[in-house]
Amino acid sequence: MSRLADLIAQLCPDGVECRALGEMGSLFGGLSGKTKSDFTEVDGACPFVTYKEVYSLLEINQIPQGRVLVSSREKQLVLQRGDVLFTGSSENADEVGLTAVVTVGFSEPVYLNSFSICLRWYEHAFEPGYTKYLFASPSVRAQIRRCANGVTRFNLSKKRLEGVRVPVPPLEVQREIVRILDQFTTLEAELEAELEAELEARRGQYEYYRNHLLSYESLAARGPVEIVKLGDIASIQRGRRFTLDQLGSVGRPAIHYGQIYTHYGVSATSVLSYVEELFSSSLRFASPGDVIVAGVGETVEDVGIGVAWLGTDAVAYHDDSFALHHDQDPRYLSYWLRSDEYHRQKRSFVSQGKVKRLSAKGLAAVKLPLPDLSEQRRIADLLDNFDALVNDISSGLPAEIAARRAQYEHYRDRLLSFSEKKAE
């Protein structure tokens, strides 16, 4: 029997008591009553933890970099070792209620910024290292999510948070779980770092290989190739507007411009969303074989990315995107729309406002090398194989990374699951 099993059998053979957070600690908010002028980067000011640091970190183990102009005599509570911090408010529902645990003691005052909540224990019932893992477990996370409400901004209710119930195993059991998970986490981090480095190297190789295959010099070495404007080989048609509210899980297939650079790869045979039949008569549809190009993006890199539509039915596309109707291999065109040479040319046609835009006229003006159809298909086939290895989540290195993360989470969750002790 393992040391952990021995400890559980010895210290809590009848199960582990579950208690509400409100029974074991008090909840308080971060700094309040501060204006923008209170926040500065001056020497001698006290550091603070922002709500963004709470949802991006599992633990607070060093002095934060931010500075807020408050004195050490500030009456609001400062952070202590063992405190559990919650993101109290966020525009993203997945970020609200995420936690970080203070695992070190600070030699100077450290404050919690607004939009955050701190839980401070009345008693030493938890090891900070154990708390870090506990509040990341699915069962506790699910309870915390139910404590938030909102529409455009989500806020965590302190009252509801007080009712979240967690298992309270003996400290010796907690320390053994932390020892096991720390070792497992270190090993997994090392293995994952190796896989990430390998994946990054493969992506670099892939991009080099793609750019080489699509270059004029490489194509010309194999046979005749023309340099043509995109507008000379494809008609470019803007889509028609539909809103995200009109998208659902049934109806006519539809591609929103933002999905092109966030969800789709080089080609697609199925869609993420459908538009209601009621609105379809006012929309434009791309045919199988067309390439749909994002006309708007948050970055210069995003705008102008394309996806070759290889589905069997026509697909509606948004008015912030264009459909290329052509007689070429659609995959070849889509790969070229991701090449370094295309991005180099495209930059001169992209508007540099807060939202980046590429016009149909600018898209039509970019030039590309065009071999015959058989050569286009050969290159697309080669790049499909490499693309699958690097990017397909169902195979290759990304799947191995995902599998390791899932393995770790499964192991962590098993260690944090206990039989609840029955009330006497």
mmCIF file with all atom_site columns, C-alpha atoms in Angstrom, residues 146-342:
data_model
loop_
_atom_site.group_PDB
_atom_site.id
_atom_site.type_symbol
_atom_site.label_atom_id
_atom_site.label_alt_id
_atom_site.label_comp_id
_atom_site.label_asym_id
_atom_site.label_entity_id
_atom_site.label_seq_id
_atom_site.pdbx_PDB_ins_code
_atom_site.Cartn_x
_atom_site.Cartn_y
_atom_site.Cartn_z
_atom_site.occupancy
_atom_site.B_iso_or_equiv
_atom_site.pdbx_formal_charge
_atom_site.auth_seq_id
_atom_site.auth_comp_id
_atom_site.auth_asym_id
_atom_site.auth_atom_id
_atom_site.pdbx_PDB_model_num
ATOM 1   C CA . ARG A 1 146 ? -22.277 28.604 -10.222 1.00 0.00 ? 146 ARG A CA 1
ATOM 2   C CA . CYS A 1 147 ? -21.462 31.537 -7.922  1.00 0.00 ? 147 CYS A CA 1
ATOM 3   C CA . ALA A 1 148 ? -21.100 33.941 -10.864 1.00 0.00 ? 148 ALA A CA 1
ATOM 4   C CA . ASN A 1 149 ? -23.791 35.722 -12.817 1.00 0.00 ? 149 ASN A CA 1
ATOM 5   C CA . GLY A 1 150 ? -23.981 38.359 -15.542 1.00 0.00 ? 150 GLY A CA 1
ATOM 6   C CA . VAL A 1 151 ? -24.494 38.912 -19.265 1.00 0.00 ? 151 VAL A CA 1
ATOM 7   C CA . THR A 1 152 ? -21.790 41.183 -20.684 1.00 0.00 ? 152 THR A CA 1
ATOM 8   C CA . ARG A 1 153 ? -19.712 41.123 -17.507 1.00 0.00 ? 153 ARG A CA 1
ATOM 9   C CA . PHE A 1 154 ? -19.702 38.300 -15.003 1.00 0.00 ? 154 PHE A CA 1
ATOM 10  C CA . ASN A 1 155 ? -19.413 38.916 -11.264 1.00 0.00 ? 155 ASN A CA 1
ATOM 11  C CA . LEU A 1 156 ? -18.685 36.502 -8.459  1.00 0.00 ? 156 LEU A CA 1
ATOM 12  C CA . SER A 1 157 ? -21.088 36.564 -5.519  1.00 0.00 ? 157 SER A CA 1
ATOM 13  C CA . LYS A 1 158 ? -19.348 36.481 -2.124  1.00 0.00 ? 158 LYS A CA 1
ATOM 14  C CA . LYS A 1 159 ? -22.533 35.157 -0.522  1.00 0.00 ? 159 LYS A CA 1
ATOM 15  C CA . ARG A 1 160 ? -22.723 32.218 -2.891  1.00 0.00 ? 160 ARG A CA 1
ATOM 16  C CA . LEU A 1 161 ? -18.996 31.642 -2.630  1.00 0.00 ? 161 LEU A CA 1
ATOM 17  C CA . GLU A 1 162 ? -19.348 31.157 1.105   1.00 0.00 ? 162 GLU A CA 1
ATOM 18  C CA . GLY A 1 163 ? -21.507 28.087 0.400   1.00 0.00 ? 163 GLY A CA 1
ATOM 19  C CA . VAL A 1 164 ? -18.924 26.254 -1.744  1.00 0.00 ? 164 VAL A CA 1
ATOM 20  C CA . ARG A 1 165 ? -18.057 22.979 -0.016  1.00 0.00 ? 165 ARG A CA 1
ATOM 21  C CA . VAL A 1 166 ? -14.589 21.423 -0.096  1.00 0.00 ? 166 VAL A CA 1
ATOM 22  C CA . PRO A 1 167 ? -13.034 18.301 1.452   1.00 0.00 ? 167 PRO A CA 1
ATOM 23  C CA . VAL A 1 168 ? -10.781 18.941 4.456   1.00 0.00 ? 168 VAL A CA 1
ATOM 24  C CA . PRO A 1 169 ? -8.364  16.019 4.814   1.00 0.00 ? 169 PRO A CA 1
ATOM 25  C CA . PRO A 1 170 ? -5.784  15.943 7.637   1.00 0.00 ? 170 PRO A CA 1
ATOM 26  C CA . LEU A 1 171 ? -2.710  18.108 7.050   1.00 0.00 ? 171 LEU A CA 1
ATOM 27  C CA . GLU A 1 172 ? -0.458  15.027 6.787   1.00 0.00 ? 172 GLU A CA 1
ATOM 28  C CA . VAL A 1 173 ? -2.618  13.728 3.926   1.00 0.00 ? 173 VAL A CA 1
ATOM 29  C CA . GLN A 1 174 ? -2.524  17.134 2.251   1.00 0.00 ? 174 GLN A CA 1
ATOM 30  C CA . ARG A 1 175 ? 1.269   17.291 2.431   1.00 0.00 ? 175 ARG A CA 1
ATOM 31  C CA . GLU A 1 176 ? 1.634   13.844 0.882   1.00 0.00 ? 176 GLU A CA 1
ATOM 32  C CA . ILE A 1 177 ? -0.714  14.779 -1.968  1.00 0.00 ? 177 ILE A CA 1
ATOM 33  C CA . VAL A 1 178 ? 1.287   17.948 -2.569  1.00 0.00 ? 178 VAL A CA 1
ATOM 34  C CA . ARG A 1 179 ? 4.543   15.969 -2.602  1.00 0.00 ? 179 ARG A CA 1
ATOM 35  C CA . ILE A 1 180 ? 3.141   13.545 -5.187  1.00 0.00 ? 180 ILE A CA 1
ATOM 36  C CA . LEU A 1 181 ? 1.572   16.219 -7.395  1.00 0.00 ? 181 LEU A CA 1
ATOM 37  C CA . ASP A 1 182 ? 4.620   18.486 -7.239  1.00 0.00 ? 182 ASP A CA 1
ATOM 38  C CA . GLN A 1 183 ? 6.800   15.624 -8.465  1.00 0.00 ? 183 GLN A CA 1
ATOM 39  C CA . PHE A 1 184 ? 4.270   14.660 -11.117 1.00 0.00 ? 184 PHE A CA 1
ATOM 40  C CA . THR A 1 185 ? 3.858   18.296 -12.192 1.00 0.00 ? 185 THR A CA 1
ATOM 41  C CA . THR A 1 186 ? 7.619   18.776 -12.534 1.00 0.00 ? 186 THR A CA 1
ATOM 42  C CA . LEU A 1 187 ? 7.951   15.614 -14.613 1.00 0.00 ? 187 LEU A CA 1
ATOM 43  C CA . GLU A 1 188 ? 4.976   16.500 -16.791 1.00 0.00 ? 188 GLU A CA 1
ATOM 44  C CA . ALA A 1 189 ? 6.264   20.053 -17.266 1.00 0.00 ? 189 ALA A CA 1
ATOM 45  C CA . GLU A 1 190 ? 9.636   18.741 -18.429 1.00 0.00 ? 190 GLU A CA 1
ATOM 46  C CA . LEU A 1 191 ? 8.055   16.258 -20.830 1.00 0.00 ? 191 LEU A CA 1
ATOM 47  C CA . GLU A 1 192 ? 5.586   18.835 -22.113 1.00 0.00 ? 192 GLU A CA 1
ATOM 48  C CA . ALA A 1 193 ? 8.383   21.383 -22.601 1.00 0.00 ? 193 ALA A CA 1
ATOM 49  C CA . GLU A 1 194 ? 10.257  18.841 -24.716 1.00 0.00 ? 194 GLU A CA 1
ATOM 50  C CA . LEU A 1 195 ? 7.155   18.183 -26.804 1.00 0.00 ? 195 LEU A CA 1
ATOM 51  C CA . GLU A 1 196 ? 6.421   21.905 -27.151 1.00 0.00 ? 196 GLU A CA 1
ATOM 52  C CA . ALA A 1 197 ? 10.004  22.531 -28.290 1.00 0.00 ? 197 ALA A CA 1
ATOM 53  C CA . GLU A 1 198 ? 9.709   19.689 -30.787 1.00 0.00 ? 198 GLU A CA 1
ATOM 54  C CA . LEU A 1 199 ? 6.374   21.012 -32.021 1.00 0.00 ? 199 LEU A CA 1
ATOM 55  C CA . GLU A 1 200 ? 7.783   24.539 -32.388 1.00 0.00 ? 200 GLU A CA 1
ATOM 56  C CA . ALA A 1 201 ? 10.716  23.139 -34.361 1.00 0.00 ? 201 ALA A CA 1
ATOM 57  C CA . ARG A 1 202 ? 8.339   21.173 -36.592 1.00 0.00 ? 202 ARG A CA 1
ATOM 58  C CA . ARG A 1 203 ? 6.226   24.283 -37.166 1.00 0.00 ? 203 ARG A CA 1
ATOM 59  C CA . GLY A 1 204 ? 9.348   26.200 -38.154 1.00 0.00 ? 204 GLY A CA 1
ATOM 60  C CA . GLN A 1 205 ? 10.297  23.405 -40.550 1.00 0.00 ? 205 GLN A CA 1
ATOM 61  C CA . TYR A 1 206 ? 6.759   23.352 -41.930 1.00 0.00 ? 206 TYR A CA 1
ATOM 62  C CA . GLU A 1 207 ? 6.688   27.104 -42.561 1.00 0.00 ? 207 GLU A CA 1
ATOM 63  C CA . TYR A 1 208 ? 10.097  26.957 -44.237 1.00 0.00 ? 208 TYR A CA 1
ATOM 64  C CA . TYR A 1 209 ? 9.013   23.972 -46.341 1.00 0.00 ? 209 TYR A CA 1
ATOM 65  C CA . ARG A 1 210 ? 5.716   25.650 -47.296 1.00 0.00 ? 210 ARG A CA 1
ATOM 66  C CA . ASN A 1 211 ? 7.416   28.912 -48.267 1.00 0.00 ? 211 ASN A CA 1
ATOM 67  C CA . HIS A 1 212 ? 10.036  27.031 -50.296 1.00 0.00 ? 212 HIS A CA 1
ATOM 68  C CA . LEU A 1 213 ? 7.504   24.907 -52.201 1.00 0.00 ? 213 LEU A CA 1
ATOM 69  C CA . LEU A 1 214 ? 5.398   27.987 -53.011 1.00 0.00 ? 214 LEU A CA 1
ATOM 70  C CA . SER A 1 215 ? 8.331   30.148 -54.142 1.00 0.00 ? 215 SER A CA 1
ATOM 71  C CA . TYR A 1 216 ? 8.746   31.058 -57.801 1.00 0.00 ? 216 TYR A CA 1
ATOM 72  C CA . GLU A 1 217 ? 12.277  29.606 -57.860 1.00 0.00 ? 217 GLU A CA 1
ATOM 73  C CA . SER A 1 218 ? 11.153  26.199 -56.596 1.00 0.00 ? 218 SER A CA 1
ATOM 74  C CA . LEU A 1 219 ? 8.141   26.068 -58.916 1.00 0.00 ? 219 LEU A CA 1
ATOM 75  C CA . ALA A 1 220 ? 10.073  27.241 -61.967 1.00 0.00 ? 220 ALA A CA 1
ATOM 76  C CA . ALA A 1 221 ? 12.663  24.500 -61.414 1.00 0.00 ? 221 ALA A CA 1
ATOM 77  C CA . ARG A 1 222 ? 9.953   21.881 -62.058 1.00 0.00 ? 222 ARG A CA 1
ATOM 78  C CA . GLY A 1 223 ? 8.145   23.413 -65.016 1.00 0.00 ? 223 GLY A CA 1
ATOM 79  C CA . PRO A 1 224 ? 6.361   26.435 -66.478 1.00 0.00 ? 224 PRO A CA 1
ATOM 80  C CA . VAL A 1 225 ? 5.018   28.945 -63.937 1.00 0.00 ? 225 VAL A CA 1
ATOM 81  C CA . GLU A 1 226 ? 3.370   32.345 -64.341 1.00 0.00 ? 226 GLU A CA 1
ATOM 82  C CA . ILE A 1 227 ? 3.295   35.317 -61.998 1.00 0.00 ? 227 ILE A CA 1
ATOM 83  C CA . VAL A 1 228 ? -0.328  36.465 -61.921 1.00 0.00 ? 228 VAL A CA 1
ATOM 84  C CA . LYS A 1 229 ? -2.497  38.823 -59.931 1.00 0.00 ? 229 LYS A CA 1
ATOM 85  C CA . LEU A 1 230 ? -5.057  37.081 -57.740 1.00 0.00 ? 230 LEU A CA 1
ATOM 86  C CA . GLY A 1 231 ? -7.779  39.183 -59.344 1.00 0.00 ? 231 GLY A CA 1
ATOM 87  C CA . ASP A 1 232 ? -6.826  37.814 -62.788 1.00 0.00 ? 232 ASP A CA 1
ATOM 88  C CA . ILE A 1 233 ? -7.492  34.179 -61.863 1.00 0.00 ? 233 ILE A CA 1
ATOM 89  C CA . ALA A 1 234 ? -10.378 34.578 -59.410 1.00 0.00 ? 234 ALA A CA 1
ATOM 90  C CA . SER A 1 235 ? -13.492 36.678 -59.099 1.00 0.00 ? 235 SER A CA 1
ATOM 91  C CA . ILE A 1 236 ? -13.670 38.197 -55.624 1.00 0.00 ? 236 ILE A CA 1
ATOM 92  C CA . GLN A 1 237 ? -17.100 38.657 -54.063 1.00 0.00 ? 237 GLN A CA 1
ATOM 93  C CA . ARG A 1 238 ? -17.915 40.089 -50.652 1.00 0.00 ? 238 ARG A CA 1
ATOM 94  C CA . GLY A 1 239 ? -20.359 38.175 -48.457 1.00 0.00 ? 239 GLY A CA 1
ATOM 95  C CA . ARG A 1 240 ? -23.489 39.502 -46.797 1.00 0.00 ? 240 ARG A CA 1
ATOM 96  C CA . ARG A 1 241 ? -24.022 40.336 -43.162 1.00 0.00 ? 241 ARG A CA 1
ATOM 97  C CA . PHE A 1 242 ? -25.363 38.009 -40.525 1.00 0.00 ? 242 PHE A CA 1
ATOM 98  C CA . THR A 1 243 ? -24.923 38.359 -36.776 1.00 0.00 ? 243 THR A CA 1
ATOM 99  C CA . LEU A 1 244 ? -23.586 35.932 -34.215 1.00 0.00 ? 244 LEU A CA 1
ATOM 100 C CA . ASP A 1 245 ? -27.101 35.848 -32.735 1.00 0.00 ? 245 ASP A CA 1
ATOM 101 C CA . GLN A 1 246 ? -28.377 34.344 -36.002 1.00 0.00 ? 246 GLN A CA 1
ATOM 102 C CA . LEU A 1 247 ? -25.917 31.444 -35.799 1.00 0.00 ? 247 LEU A CA 1
ATOM 103 C CA . GLY A 1 248 ? -26.876 28.148 -34.216 1.00 0.00 ? 248 GLY A CA 1
ATOM 104 C CA . SER A 1 249 ? -26.549 24.383 -34.546 1.00 0.00 ? 249 SER A CA 1
ATOM 105 C CA . VAL A 1 250 ? -29.141 23.894 -37.300 1.00 0.00 ? 250 VAL A CA 1
ATOM 106 C CA . GLY A 1 251 ? -29.940 25.519 -40.633 1.00 0.00 ? 251 GLY A CA 1
ATOM 107 C CA . ARG A 1 252 ? -27.671 26.379 -43.576 1.00 0.00 ? 252 ARG A CA 1
ATOM 108 C CA . PRO A 1 253 ? -23.868 25.987 -43.175 1.00 0.00 ? 253 PRO A CA 1
ATOM 109 C CA . ALA A 1 254 ? -22.189 29.328 -42.419 1.00 0.00 ? 254 ALA A CA 1
ATOM 110 C CA . ILE A 1 255 ? -18.687 30.667 -41.807 1.00 0.00 ? 255 ILE A CA 1
ATOM 111 C CA . HIS A 1 256 ? -18.198 33.855 -39.797 1.00 0.00 ? 256 HIS A CA 1
ATOM 112 C CA . TYR A 1 257 ? -15.109 35.868 -40.717 1.00 0.00 ? 257 TYR A CA 1
ATOM 113 C CA . GLY A 1 258 ? -13.653 35.609 -37.196 1.00 0.00 ? 258 GLY A CA 1
ATOM 114 C CA . GLN A 1 259 ? -13.799 31.809 -37.345 1.00 0.00 ? 259 GLN A CA 1
ATOM 115 C CA . ILE A 1 260 ? -11.466 31.740 -40.342 1.00 0.00 ? 260 ILE A CA 1
ATOM 116 C CA . TYR A 1 261 ? -8.385  32.657 -38.298 1.00 0.00 ? 261 TYR A CA 1
ATOM 117 C CA . THR A 1 262 ? -9.501  31.273 -34.925 1.00 0.00 ? 262 THR A CA 1
ATOM 118 C CA . HIS A 1 263 ? -11.066 27.924 -35.819 1.00 0.00 ? 263 HIS A CA 1
ATOM 119 C CA . TYR A 1 264 ? -10.456 26.789 -39.384 1.00 0.00 ? 264 TYR A CA 1
ATOM 120 C CA . GLY A 1 265 ? -7.245  25.574 -40.938 1.00 0.00 ? 265 GLY A CA 1
ATOM 121 C CA . VAL A 1 266 ? -6.213  25.545 -44.583 1.00 0.00 ? 266 VAL A CA 1
ATOM 122 C CA . SER A 1 267 ? -9.356  23.689 -45.666 1.00 0.00 ? 267 SER A CA 1
ATOM 123 C CA . ALA A 1 268 ? -12.674 22.556 -44.203 1.00 0.00 ? 268 ALA A CA 1
ATOM 124 C CA . THR A 1 269 ? -15.368 20.031 -45.062 1.00 0.00 ? 269 THR A CA 1
ATOM 125 C CA . SER A 1 270 ? -17.719 20.893 -42.194 1.00 0.00 ? 270 SER A CA 1
ATOM 126 C CA . VAL A 1 271 ? -18.684 24.078 -40.357 1.00 0.00 ? 271 VAL A CA 1
ATOM 127 C CA . LEU A 1 272 ? -18.732 25.250 -36.782 1.00 0.00 ? 272 LEU A CA 1
ATOM 128 C CA . SER A 1 273 ? -22.033 27.138 -37.131 1.00 0.00 ? 273 SER A CA 1
ATOM 129 C CA . TYR A 1 274 ? -25.278 27.287 -39.085 1.00 0.00 ? 274 TYR A CA 1
ATOM 130 C CA . VAL A 1 275 ? -27.510 30.214 -39.960 1.00 0.00 ? 275 VAL A CA 1
ATOM 131 C CA . GLU A 1 276 ? -31.249 29.965 -39.512 1.00 0.00 ? 276 GLU A CA 1
ATOM 132 C CA . GLU A 1 277 ? -33.153 29.123 -42.696 1.00 0.00 ? 277 GLU A CA 1
ATOM 133 C CA . LEU A 1 278 ? -35.282 32.231 -42.168 1.00 0.00 ? 278 LEU A CA 1
ATOM 134 C CA . PHE A 1 279 ? -32.316 34.516 -42.939 1.00 0.00 ? 279 PHE A CA 1
ATOM 135 C CA . SER A 1 280 ? -30.674 32.471 -45.702 1.00 0.00 ? 280 SER A CA 1
ATOM 136 C CA . SER A 1 281 ? -32.466 34.154 -48.632 1.00 0.00 ? 281 SER A CA 1
ATOM 137 C CA . SER A 1 282 ? -30.607 37.425 -47.950 1.00 0.00 ? 282 SER A CA 1
ATOM 138 C CA . LEU A 1 283 ? -27.138 35.847 -47.738 1.00 0.00 ? 283 LEU A CA 1
ATOM 139 C CA . ARG A 1 284 ? -24.380 34.989 -50.207 1.00 0.00 ? 284 ARG A CA 1
ATOM 140 C CA . PHE A 1 285 ? -23.070 31.457 -50.497 1.00 0.00 ? 285 PHE A CA 1
ATOM 141 C CA . ALA A 1 286 ? -19.684 30.095 -51.501 1.00 0.00 ? 286 ALA A CA 1
ATOM 142 C CA . SER A 1 287 ? -19.629 26.933 -53.601 1.00 0.00 ? 287 SER A CA 1
ATOM 143 C CA . PRO A 1 288 ? -17.520 23.843 -52.876 1.00 0.00 ? 288 PRO A CA 1
ATOM 144 C CA . GLY A 1 289 ? -14.009 24.627 -54.093 1.00 0.00 ? 289 GLY A CA 1
ATOM 145 C CA . ASP A 1 290 ? -14.209 28.365 -53.319 1.00 0.00 ? 290 ASP A CA 1
ATOM 146 C CA . VAL A 1 291 ? -11.735 29.950 -50.923 1.00 0.00 ? 291 VAL A CA 1
ATOM 147 C CA . ILE A 1 292 ? -13.224 32.195 -48.222 1.00 0.00 ? 292 ILE A CA 1
ATOM 148 C CA . VAL A 1 293 ? -10.908 34.997 -47.064 1.00 0.00 ? 293 VAL A CA 1
ATOM 149 C CA . ALA A 1 294 ? -11.206 37.073 -43.868 1.00 0.00 ? 294 ALA A CA 1
ATOM 150 C CA . GLY A 1 295 ? -11.448 40.754 -44.806 1.00 0.00 ? 295 GLY A CA 1
ATOM 151 C CA . VAL A 1 296 ? -11.238 41.992 -41.201 1.00 0.00 ? 296 VAL A CA 1
ATOM 152 C CA . GLY A 1 297 ? -9.012  40.960 -38.299 1.00 0.00 ? 297 GLY A CA 1
ATOM 153 C CA . GLU A 1 298 ? -7.600  42.177 -35.006 1.00 0.00 ? 298 GLU A CA 1
ATOM 154 C CA . THR A 1 299 ? -4.032  41.878 -36.327 1.00 0.00 ? 299 THR A CA 1
ATOM 155 C CA . VAL A 1 300 ? -2.364  42.273 -39.710 1.00 0.00 ? 300 VAL A CA 1
ATOM 156 C CA . GLU A 1 301 ? -1.459  38.579 -39.552 1.00 0.00 ? 301 GLU A CA 1
ATOM 157 C CA . ASP A 1 302 ? -5.102  37.513 -39.123 1.00 0.00 ? 302 ASP A CA 1
ATOM 158 C CA . VAL A 1 303 ? -6.669  39.582 -41.882 1.00 0.00 ? 303 VAL A CA 1
ATOM 159 C CA . GLY A 1 304 ? -6.475  38.020 -45.340 1.00 0.00 ? 304 GLY A CA 1
ATOM 160 C CA . ILE A 1 305 ? -6.190  34.420 -44.093 1.00 0.00 ? 305 ILE A CA 1
ATOM 161 C CA . GLY A 1 306 ? -8.248  32.000 -46.195 1.00 0.00 ? 306 GLY A CA 1
ATOM 162 C CA . VAL A 1 307 ? -9.953  28.617 -45.853 1.00 0.00 ? 307 VAL A CA 1
ATOM 163 C CA . ALA A 1 308 ? -10.694 26.362 -48.823 1.00 0.00 ? 308 ALA A CA 1
ATOM 164 C CA . TRP A 1 309 ? -14.300 25.204 -48.578 1.00 0.00 ? 309 TRP A CA 1
ATOM 165 C CA . LEU A 1 310 ? -14.353 21.507 -49.554 1.00 0.00 ? 310 LEU A CA 1
ATOM 166 C CA . GLY A 1 311 ? -17.794 20.600 -48.191 1.00 0.00 ? 311 GLY A CA 1
ATOM 167 C CA . THR A 1 312 ? -20.554 19.163 -50.345 1.00 0.00 ? 312 THR A CA 1
ATOM 168 C CA . ASP A 1 313 ? -23.030 22.043 -49.889 1.00 0.00 ? 313 ASP A CA 1
ATOM 169 C CA . ALA A 1 314 ? -22.827 25.778 -50.462 1.00 0.00 ? 314 ALA A CA 1
ATOM 170 C CA . VAL A 1 315 ? -21.840 27.755 -47.364 1.00 0.00 ? 315 VAL A CA 1
ATOM 171 C CA . ALA A 1 316 ? -22.952 31.248 -46.287 1.00 0.00 ? 316 ALA A CA 1
ATOM 172 C CA . TYR A 1 317 ? -20.127 33.684 -45.624 1.00 0.00 ? 317 TYR A CA 1
ATOM 173 C CA . HIS A 1 318 ? -20.027 36.995 -43.748 1.00 0.00 ? 318 HIS A CA 1
ATOM 174 C CA . ASP A 1 319 ? -19.786 40.435 -45.349 1.00 0.00 ? 319 ASP A CA 1
ATOM 175 C CA . ASP A 1 320 ? -16.422 40.981 -43.628 1.00 0.00 ? 320 ASP A CA 1
ATOM 176 C CA . SER A 1 321 ? -15.033 38.210 -45.807 1.00 0.00 ? 321 SER A CA 1
ATOM 177 C CA . PHE A 1 322 ? -14.646 37.435 -49.501 1.00 0.00 ? 322 PHE A CA 1
ATOM 178 C CA . ALA A 1 323 ? -15.190 34.334 -51.614 1.00 0.00 ? 323 ALA A CA 1
ATOM 179 C CA . LEU A 1 324 ? -12.666 33.552 -54.359 1.00 0.00 ? 324 LEU A CA 1
ATOM 180 C CA . HIS A 1 325 ? -14.409 31.851 -57.302 1.00 0.00 ? 325 HIS A CA 1
ATOM 181 C CA . HIS A 1 326 ? -11.732 30.240 -59.495 1.00 0.00 ? 326 HIS A CA 1
ATOM 182 C CA . ASP A 1 327 ? -10.581 27.231 -61.562 1.00 0.00 ? 327 ASP A CA 1
ATOM 183 C CA . GLN A 1 328 ? -7.432  26.461 -59.554 1.00 0.00 ? 328 GLN A CA 1
ATOM 184 C CA . ASP A 1 329 ? -6.732  23.940 -56.796 1.00 0.00 ? 329 ASP A CA 1
ATOM 185 C CA . PRO A 1 330 ? -8.409  25.563 -53.745 1.00 0.00 ? 330 PRO A CA 1
ATOM 186 C CA . ARG A 1 331 ? -5.914  24.084 -51.299 1.00 0.00 ? 331 ARG A CA 1
ATOM 187 C CA . TYR A 1 332 ? -2.995  25.530 -53.270 1.00 0.00 ? 332 TYR A CA 1
ATOM 188 C CA . LEU A 1 333 ? -4.542  29.013 -53.098 1.00 0.00 ? 333 LEU A CA 1
ATOM 189 C CA . SER A 1 334 ? -5.321  28.634 -49.392 1.00 0.00 ? 334 SER A CA 1
ATOM 190 C CA . TYR A 1 335 ? -1.751  27.542 -48.626 1.00 0.00 ? 335 TYR A CA 1
ATOM 191 C CA . TRP A 1 336 ? -0.413  30.473 -50.612 1.00 0.00 ? 336 TRP A CA 1
ATOM 192 C CA . LEU A 1 337 ? -2.625  32.844 -48.583 1.00 0.00 ? 337 LEU A CA 1
ATOM 193 C CA . ARG A 1 338 ? -0.577  31.747 -45.548 1.00 0.00 ? 338 ARG A CA 1
ATOM 194 C CA . SER A 1 339 ? 2.857   32.141 -47.127 1.00 0.00 ? 339 SER A CA 1
ATOM 195 C CA . ASP A 1 340 ? 5.422   34.735 -46.071 1.00 0.00 ? 340 ASP A CA 1
ATOM 196 C CA . GLU A 1 341 ? 5.443   36.272 -49.546 1.00 0.00 ? 341 GLU A CA 1
ATOM 197 C CA . TYR A 1 342 ? 1.684   36.820 -49.461 1.00 0.00 ? 342 TYR A CA 1
#
